[in-house]
mmCIF file of C-alpha atoms and ligand atoms in Angstrom:
data_model
loop_
_atom_site.group_PDB
_atom_site.id
_atom_site.type_symbol
_atom_site.label_atom_id
_atom_site.label_comp_id
_atom_site.label_asym_id
_atom_site.label_seq_id
_atom_site.Cartn_x
_atom_site.Cartn_y
_atom_site.Cartn_z
ATOM 1 C CA MET A 248 103.015 124.768 120.660
ATOM 2 C CA GLU A 249 105.178 126.367 117.943
ATOM 3 C CA LYS A 250 103.370 128.665 115.534
ATOM 4 C CA LEU A 251 102.236 126.852 112.388
ATOM 5 C CA ILE A 252 104.335 127.216 109.221
ATOM 6 C CA ILE A 253 102.145 126.987 106.120
ATOM 7 C CA THR A 254 104.042 126.006 102.976
ATOM 8 C CA VAL A 255 102.269 126.162 99.633
ATOM 9 C CA ALA A 256 103.401 124.048 96.703
ATOM 10 C CA LEU A 257 102.109 125.957 93.690
ATOM 11 C CA THR A 258 102.928 123.907 90.622
ATOM 12 C CA GLY A 259 104.820 120.591 90.976
ATOM 13 C CA ALA A 260 106.072 118.496 88.088
ATOM 14 C CA GLN A 261 103.201 116.013 87.745
ATOM 15 C CA HIS A 262 100.201 117.940 86.482
ATOM 16 C CA GLY A 263 99.631 120.739 84.036
ATOM 17 C CA LYS A 264 96.728 123.006 83.097
ATOM 18 C CA GLU A 265 95.032 119.957 81.495
ATOM 19 C CA ALA A 266 94.412 118.704 85.064
ATOM 20 C CA ASN A 267 93.377 122.099 86.456
ATOM 21 C CA PRO A 268 93.501 125.307 84.319
ATOM 22 C CA ASN A 269 94.265 127.325 87.488
ATOM 23 C CA LEU A 270 97.545 125.489 88.120
ATOM 24 C CA PRO A 271 100.263 128.125 87.569
ATOM 25 C CA GLU A 272 102.969 127.052 85.076
ATOM 26 C CA GLN A 273 104.721 130.156 83.849
ATOM 27 C CA PRO A 274 106.828 132.504 86.015
ATOM 28 C CA GLU A 275 104.369 135.413 85.861
ATOM 29 C CA GLU A 276 101.455 133.324 87.134
ATOM 30 C CA ILE A 277 103.579 131.521 89.721
ATOM 31 C CA ILE A 278 104.761 134.889 91.091
ATOM 32 C CA ARG A 279 101.210 136.272 91.129
ATOM 33 C CA GLN A 280 99.856 133.252 92.984
ATOM 34 C CA ALA A 281 102.789 133.330 95.434
ATOM 35 C CA ILE A 282 101.879 136.955 96.332
ATOM 36 C CA GLU A 283 98.231 135.950 96.846
ATOM 37 C CA CYS A 284 99.343 133.030 99.057
ATOM 38 C CA ARG A 285 101.516 135.333 101.157
ATOM 39 C CA GLU A 286 98.507 137.605 101.695
ATOM 40 C CA ALA A 287 96.477 134.519 102.721
ATOM 41 C CA GLY A 288 99.059 133.485 105.351
ATOM 42 C CA ALA A 289 101.681 131.294 103.661
ATOM 43 C CA ALA A 290 105.223 131.547 105.043
ATOM 44 C CA ILE A 291 107.025 129.321 102.498
ATOM 45 C CA VAL A 292 106.485 128.671 98.799
ATOM 46 C CA HIS A 293 107.739 125.460 97.242
ATOM 47 C CA ILE A 294 108.719 126.171 93.667
ATOM 48 C CA HIS A 295 109.021 124.040 90.523
ATOM 49 C CA ALA A 296 109.893 125.570 87.166
ATOM 50 C CA ARG A 297 108.347 124.891 83.742
ATOM 51 C CA ASP A 298 109.627 125.752 80.258
ATOM 52 C CA ARG A 299 107.584 127.790 77.801
ATOM 53 C CA GLU A 300 105.693 124.619 76.728
ATOM 54 C CA GLY A 301 104.803 123.919 80.346
ATOM 55 C CA LYS A 302 107.207 120.977 80.705
ATOM 56 C CA PRO A 303 109.204 120.670 83.971
ATOM 57 C CA THR A 304 112.679 122.217 83.742
ATOM 58 C CA ALA A 305 115.578 122.553 86.178
ATOM 59 C CA ASP A 306 116.953 125.596 84.360
ATOM 60 C CA PRO A 307 118.410 127.881 87.067
ATOM 61 C CA GLY A 308 117.512 130.869 84.849
ATOM 62 C CA VAL A 309 113.799 130.091 85.132
ATOM 63 C CA PHE A 310 114.083 129.467 88.879
ATOM 64 C CA LYS A 311 115.870 132.832 89.150
ATOM 65 C CA VAL A 312 113.103 134.735 87.344
ATOM 66 C CA ILE A 313 110.504 133.137 89.652
ATOM 67 C CA SER A 314 112.546 133.613 92.852
ATOM 68 C CA ASP A 315 113.461 137.200 92.094
ATOM 69 C CA GLY A 316 109.856 138.032 91.211
ATOM 70 C CA ILE A 317 108.630 136.615 94.500
ATOM 71 C CA MET A 318 111.463 138.177 96.551
ATOM 72 C CA ALA A 319 110.819 141.540 94.969
ATOM 73 C CA LYS A 320 107.207 141.609 96.186
ATOM 74 C CA THR A 321 107.141 139.443 99.343
ATOM 75 C CA ASP A 322 109.198 138.255 102.304
ATOM 76 C CA LEU A 323 108.262 134.616 101.622
ATOM 77 C CA VAL A 324 110.790 131.851 102.272
ATOM 78 C CA ILE A 325 111.507 130.201 98.944
ATOM 79 C CA CYS A 326 112.005 126.425 98.828
ATOM 80 C CA LEU A 327 113.308 125.302 95.430
ATOM 81 C CA SER A 328 112.570 121.786 94.240
ATOM 82 C CA THR A 329 115.466 119.505 93.328
ATOM 83 C CA GLY A 330 112.923 116.800 92.484
ATOM 84 C CA GLY A 331 112.951 117.661 88.814
ATOM 85 C CA ALA A 332 111.088 115.198 86.629
ATOM 86 C CA ALA A 333 111.732 112.150 84.474
ATOM 87 C CA LYS A 334 114.707 112.540 82.086
ATOM 88 C CA ILE A 335 116.201 115.460 84.076
ATOM 89 C CA SER A 336 119.704 114.394 85.217
ATOM 90 C CA LEU A 337 120.845 114.639 88.836
ATOM 91 C CA LYS A 338 123.412 117.338 87.954
ATOM 92 C CA GLU A 339 120.711 119.444 86.281
ATOM 93 C CA ARG A 340 118.226 118.858 89.140
ATOM 94 C CA ILE A 341 120.545 120.468 91.691
ATOM 95 C CA GLY A 342 122.024 123.129 89.382
ATOM 96 C CA MET A 343 119.889 125.915 90.863
ATOM 97 C CA ILE A 344 121.369 125.346 94.343
ATOM 98 C CA PRO A 345 124.890 126.757 93.782
ATOM 99 C CA ALA A 346 123.464 129.222 91.261
ATOM 100 C CA LEU A 347 120.807 130.775 93.531
ATOM 101 C CA LYS A 348 121.755 129.594 97.040
ATOM 102 C CA PRO A 349 118.102 129.426 98.212
ATOM 103 C CA GLU A 350 117.308 129.386 101.954
ATOM 104 C CA LEU A 351 115.519 126.029 101.587
ATOM 105 C CA ALA A 352 115.351 123.257 98.979
ATOM 106 C CA SER A 353 113.661 119.874 98.803
ATOM 107 C CA PHE A 354 115.870 116.837 99.310
ATOM 108 C CA ASN A 355 114.262 113.511 98.300
ATOM 109 C CA ILE A 356 116.444 111.342 100.484
ATOM 110 C CA GLY A 357 116.080 108.022 98.672
ATOM 111 C CA THR A 358 114.629 106.307 95.646
ATOM 112 C CA THR A 359 110.968 107.028 95.124
ATOM 113 C CA MET A 360 108.297 105.891 92.729
ATOM 114 C CA THR A 361 105.084 107.690 91.961
ATOM 115 C CA GLY A 362 102.432 106.565 89.562
ATOM 116 C CA ARG A 363 98.753 107.062 88.834
ATOM 117 C CA TYR A 364 96.676 104.168 87.493
ATOM 118 C CA ASP A 365 93.588 104.612 85.338
ATOM 119 C CA PHE A 366 91.333 101.854 86.676
ATOM 120 C CA GLU A 367 88.664 102.562 84.093
ATOM 121 C CA ASN A 368 90.901 101.973 81.085
ATOM 122 C CA GLY A 369 93.474 99.747 82.808
ATOM 123 C CA LYS A 370 96.561 101.815 82.109
ATOM 124 C CA TRP A 371 99.218 103.856 83.893
ATOM 125 C CA LEU A 372 98.602 107.621 83.595
ATOM 126 C CA SER A 373 102.005 108.354 85.109
ATOM 127 C CA ASP A 374 104.810 106.044 86.186
ATOM 128 C CA PHE A 375 107.915 107.862 87.473
ATOM 129 C CA THR A 376 110.813 106.383 89.451
ATOM 130 C CA LEU A 377 113.409 108.761 90.882
ATOM 131 C CA SER A 378 116.282 106.383 91.469
ATOM 132 C CA GLN A 379 119.143 107.757 93.610
ATOM 133 C CA SER A 380 122.173 105.955 94.979
ATOM 134 C CA TYR A 381 123.899 106.872 98.254
ATOM 135 C CA SER A 382 126.583 108.768 96.338
ATOM 136 C CA ASP A 383 123.850 110.664 94.470
ATOM 137 C CA LEU A 384 122.296 111.595 97.831
ATOM 138 C CA GLU A 385 125.650 112.621 99.251
ATOM 139 C CA LEU A 386 126.228 114.926 96.282
ATOM 140 C CA ILE A 387 122.837 116.597 96.842
ATOM 141 C CA ALA A 388 123.449 116.959 100.590
ATOM 142 C CA ARG A 389 126.957 118.423 100.185
ATOM 143 C CA THR A 390 125.845 120.761 97.405
ATOM 144 C CA MET A 391 123.216 122.232 99.743
ATOM 145 C CA LEU A 392 125.650 122.376 102.663
ATOM 146 C CA GLU A 393 128.143 124.348 100.566
ATOM 147 C CA ALA A 394 125.429 126.731 99.390
ATOM 148 C CA GLY A 395 124.103 127.347 102.942
ATOM 149 C CA THR A 396 120.766 125.901 101.802
ATOM 150 C CA LYS A 397 118.775 124.008 104.436
ATOM 151 C CA PRO A 398 117.447 120.691 103.093
ATOM 152 C CA GLU A 399 113.729 120.026 103.477
ATOM 153 C CA ILE A 400 114.149 116.256 103.805
ATOM 154 C CA GLU A 401 111.317 114.509 101.948
ATOM 155 C CA ILE A 402 110.398 111.254 103.664
ATOM 156 C CA TYR A 403 108.342 108.780 101.604
ATOM 157 C CA ASP A 404 108.846 105.890 103.988
ATOM 158 C CA PRO A 405 110.246 105.442 107.506
ATOM 159 C CA GLY A 406 113.495 103.894 106.226
ATOM 160 C CA MET A 407 114.454 107.248 104.737
ATOM 161 C CA ILE A 408 114.741 108.724 108.234
ATOM 162 C CA ASN A 409 117.717 106.356 108.666
ATOM 163 C CA ASN A 410 119.270 107.829 105.506
ATOM 164 C CA ALA A 411 119.044 111.292 107.090
ATOM 165 C CA LEU A 412 120.710 110.010 110.276
ATOM 166 C CA LEU A 413 123.462 108.386 108.169
ATOM 167 C CA PHE A 414 124.180 111.624 106.277
ATOM 168 C CA GLU A 415 124.154 113.585 109.507
ATOM 169 C CA LYS A 416 126.750 111.122 110.854
ATOM 170 C CA ILE A 417 129.035 111.646 107.813
ATOM 171 C CA GLY A 418 128.617 115.405 108.177
ATOM 172 C CA ALA A 419 126.673 115.907 104.927
ATOM 173 C CA ILE A 420 123.560 117.167 106.736
ATOM 174 C CA VAL A 421 123.722 119.297 109.900
ATOM 175 C CA LYS A 422 121.225 119.289 112.789
ATOM 176 C CA PRO A 423 118.604 120.502 113.520
ATOM 177 C CA MET A 424 117.028 118.720 110.573
ATOM 178 C CA HIS A 425 113.712 119.605 108.916
ATOM 179 C CA PHE A 426 111.630 116.675 107.661
ATOM 180 C CA SER A 427 108.671 116.526 105.276
ATOM 181 C CA PHE A 428 106.429 113.471 105.477
ATOM 182 C CA VAL A 429 104.881 112.691 102.094
ATOM 183 C CA MET A 430 101.678 110.769 102.841
ATOM 184 C CA GLY A 431 99.474 108.988 100.346
ATOM 185 C CA ILE A 432 101.641 108.033 97.358
ATOM 186 C CA PRO A 433 100.647 104.440 96.456
ATOM 187 C CA GLY A 434 104.242 103.204 95.799
ATOM 188 C CA GLN A 435 105.482 104.347 99.206
ATOM 189 C CA ILE A 436 104.789 103.006 102.651
ATOM 190 C CA ASN A 437 103.468 106.229 104.184
ATOM 191 C CA THR A 438 99.821 105.153 104.197
ATOM 192 C CA PRO A 439 97.996 108.359 105.157
ATOM 193 C CA THR A 440 96.635 107.386 108.548
ATOM 194 C CA PRO A 441 96.961 109.215 111.896
ATOM 195 C CA LYS A 442 98.842 106.177 113.246
ATOM 196 C CA HIS A 443 101.533 106.358 110.498
ATOM 197 C CA LEU A 444 101.938 110.127 110.917
ATOM 198 C CA LEU A 445 102.211 109.727 114.700
ATOM 199 C CA TYR A 446 104.844 106.979 114.225
ATOM 200 C CA LEU A 447 106.908 109.090 111.813
ATOM 201 C CA SER A 448 106.719 112.234 113.972
ATOM 202 C CA GLU A 449 107.850 110.252 117.048
ATOM 203 C CA ASN A 450 110.858 108.781 115.216
ATOM 204 C CA LEU A 451 112.896 111.923 114.582
ATOM 205 C CA PRO A 452 116.132 113.053 116.185
ATOM 206 C CA GLU A 453 115.826 115.484 119.090
ATOM 207 C CA GLY A 454 115.296 119.099 117.982
ATOM 208 C CA SER A 455 113.994 118.224 114.495
ATOM 209 C CA THR A 456 111.091 120.056 112.889
ATOM 210 C CA TRP A 457 108.688 118.460 110.415
ATOM 211 C CA GLN A 458 105.837 119.168 108.064
ATOM 212 C CA VAL A 459 103.251 116.841 106.537
ATOM 213 C CA ILE A 460 102.140 116.630 102.887
ATOM 214 C CA GLY A 461 98.905 114.768 102.084
ATOM 215 C CA ILE A 462 98.397 113.778 98.439
ATOM 216 C CA GLY A 463 95.010 114.326 96.850
ATOM 217 C CA ILE A 464 92.041 113.569 99.138
ATOM 218 C CA HIS A 465 94.478 112.926 101.999
ATOM 219 C CA GLN A 466 95.683 116.550 102.020
ATOM 220 C CA PHE A 467 93.376 118.151 104.570
ATOM 221 C CA PRO A 468 92.951 115.190 106.926
ATOM 222 C CA MET A 469 96.759 114.921 107.128
ATOM 223 C CA VAL A 470 97.162 118.712 107.438
ATOM 224 C CA THR A 471 94.657 118.822 110.300
ATOM 225 C CA MET A 472 96.376 115.892 112.045
ATOM 226 C CA GLY A 473 99.777 117.522 111.512
ATOM 227 C CA MET A 474 98.562 120.748 113.125
ATOM 228 C CA LEU A 475 97.276 118.858 116.175
ATOM 229 C CA LEU A 476 100.617 117.012 116.534
ATOM 230 C CA GLY A 477 102.600 120.274 116.551
ATOM 231 C CA GLY A 478 104.016 119.772 113.075
ATOM 232 C CA HIS A 479 103.939 122.145 110.114
ATOM 233 C CA VAL A 480 101.929 121.711 106.932
ATOM 234 C CA ARG A 481 102.126 121.904 103.159
ATOM 235 C CA VAL A 482 99.148 122.497 100.895
ATOM 236 C CA GLY A 483 98.639 123.519 97.268
ATOM 237 C CA MET A 484 98.017 122.312 93.766
ATOM 238 C CA GLU A 485 101.244 120.344 93.392
ATOM 239 C CA ASP A 486 99.748 117.781 95.754
ATOM 240 C CA ASN A 487 96.004 118.268 95.341
ATOM 241 C CA LEU A 488 93.891 119.848 92.574
ATOM 242 C CA TYR A 489 90.625 119.967 94.522
ATOM 243 C CA ILE A 490 89.775 122.440 97.295
ATOM 244 C CA SER A 491 87.064 120.048 98.508
ATOM 245 C CA ARG A 492 85.585 116.790 97.250
ATOM 246 C CA GLY A 493 84.772 117.203 93.544
ATOM 247 C CA VAL A 494 85.404 120.983 93.594
ATOM 248 C CA MET A 495 88.392 122.078 91.476
ATOM 249 C CA ALA A 496 90.622 124.655 93.202
ATOM 250 C CA GLU A 497 90.496 128.117 91.634
ATOM 251 C CA SER A 498 93.852 129.182 93.094
ATOM 252 C CA ASN A 499 96.599 128.101 95.452
ATOM 253 C CA ALA A 500 95.544 130.882 97.844
ATOM 254 C CA GLN A 501 92.306 128.962 98.465
ATOM 255 C CA PHE A 502 94.332 126.153 100.060
ATOM 256 C CA VAL A 503 96.140 128.626 102.345
ATOM 257 C CA GLU A 504 92.857 130.290 103.334
ATOM 258 C CA LYS A 505 91.314 126.904 104.178
ATOM 259 C CA THR A 506 94.390 125.891 106.175
ATOM 260 C CA ASP A 507 94.342 129.230 108.019
ATOM 261 C CA ARG A 508 90.651 128.670 108.904
ATOM 262 C CA ILE A 509 91.347 125.212 110.329
ATOM 263 C CA ALA A 510 94.334 126.497 112.290
ATOM 264 C CA ARG A 511 92.274 129.349 113.776
ATOM 265 C CA GLU A 512 89.501 126.918 114.775
ATOM 266 C CA ILE A 513 91.934 124.690 116.657
ATOM 267 C CA GLY A 514 93.783 127.656 118.149
ATOM 268 C CA ARG A 515 97.141 127.230 116.365
ATOM 269 C CA PRO A 516 98.414 130.704 115.330
ATOM 270 C CA ILE A 517 100.245 130.784 111.978
ATOM 271 C CA ALA A 518 103.848 131.906 111.503
ATOM 272 C CA THR A 519 105.034 134.761 109.327
ATOM 273 C CA PRO A 520 107.939 134.081 106.953
ATOM 274 C CA ASP A 521 110.411 135.594 109.429
ATOM 275 C CA GLU A 522 108.972 133.517 112.260
ATOM 276 C CA ALA A 523 109.366 130.476 110.005
ATOM 277 C CA ARG A 524 113.030 131.452 109.488
ATOM 278 C CA GLU A 525 113.387 131.570 113.293
ATOM 279 C CA ILE A 526 111.729 128.173 113.754
ATOM 280 C CA LEU A 527 113.724 126.489 110.976
ATOM 281 C CA GLY A 528 116.999 128.289 111.715
ATOM 282 C CA LEU A 529 117.214 129.890 108.271
ATOM 283 C CA LYS A 530 119.322 132.951 107.582
ATOM 284 C CA LYS A 531 117.385 135.352 105.319
ATOM 285 C CA LYS A 532 119.276 135.176 102.052
ATOM 286 C CA LEU A 533 119.190 137.468 99.128
ATOM 287 C CA ILE A 534 118.854 135.721 95.806
ATOM 288 C CA LEU A 535 122.087 136.413 93.874
ATOM 289 C CA THR A 536 120.583 139.048 91.570
ATOM 290 C CA GLN A 537 119.406 141.031 94.595
ATOM 291 C CA VAL A 538 122.993 140.983 95.840
ATOM 292 C CA ASP A 539 124.090 142.226 92.388
ATOM 293 C CA ARG A 540 121.693 145.122 92.758
ATOM 294 C CA LEU A 541 122.992 146.110 96.237
HETATM 295 N N1 KMH B 614 105.846 116.031 94.773
HETATM 296 C C1 KMH B 614 105.812 115.903 96.218
HETATM 297 C C2 KMH B 614 105.101 114.638 96.649
HETATM 298 C C3 KMH B 614 110.228 117.786 95.355
HETATM 299 O O1 KMH B 614 109.670 118.683 94.693
HETATM 300 O O2 KMH B 614 111.472 117.629 95.372
HETATM 301 C C4 KMH B 614 107.197 115.918 96.830
HETATM 302 C C5 KMH B 614 108.026 117.065 96.371
HETATM 303 C C6 KMH B 614 109.441 116.715 96.101
HETATM 304 O O3 KMH B 614 107.547 118.172 96.240
HETATM 305 ZN ZN1 ZN B 615 107.796 119.461 94.636
#
């Protein structure tokens, strides 16, 4: 079985320090936690950017500070998020792709809705719809293609796999494709059960690779199942604030350490960043400013 690629999603765009004070928001803390995660065995970091008030931003300048800081101290593969957040336009959300030409970037290949309901007080805590038309999706796909960035294709329901096949047919995505199953978001069909993950993993084009993301309490059951099925995994505070039931995570590295322990127990060696590049067919890229410095 292929070595296990551990991706860690450090920050996300949903929560802030009010949800967990250890969630890194500013570049310095994101870089520091990325270094710790590399030491704990992560091969890829999934990066969101925040402005100085901690609000999600798609500013390529902030992504550049974070990417350069991580590239200067580690060999981690950097996956930049094009997911943005509410009120960030499509054009802004993908602006960092031509600007920084990352090796990997998230591609939410459809319209998604995420929300959190407060059952106690009967109100929505968050209610965010990312609505994207086919021409929006084609723009994202072609922008990545031109930048030499491999899309990490986020799948929130099985129908989205058909979108990936369609874009591969029109030449906007090239094979082998890398998929990311997002399991456990109420508004999407990917109910986090072994049966659903098995179904998704068996419905990919030949030669594809995939990772699984479990939201909240679903994170480690889905990660363990993903390891057993030969997939790759994503952990970290973007998707889950607790390292175990009722215990707030103190750092993102804790998630990587726990994942590494599980992988060792089931005999699945973990991949280094360069082995992850091999597996995913990435060409090690220098972030623009590193090229400037050459
Ligand atoms: N928030 C995750 C469920 C992205 O950043 O573009 C999916 C994600 C998408 O990480
Ligand atoms: Zn993300």
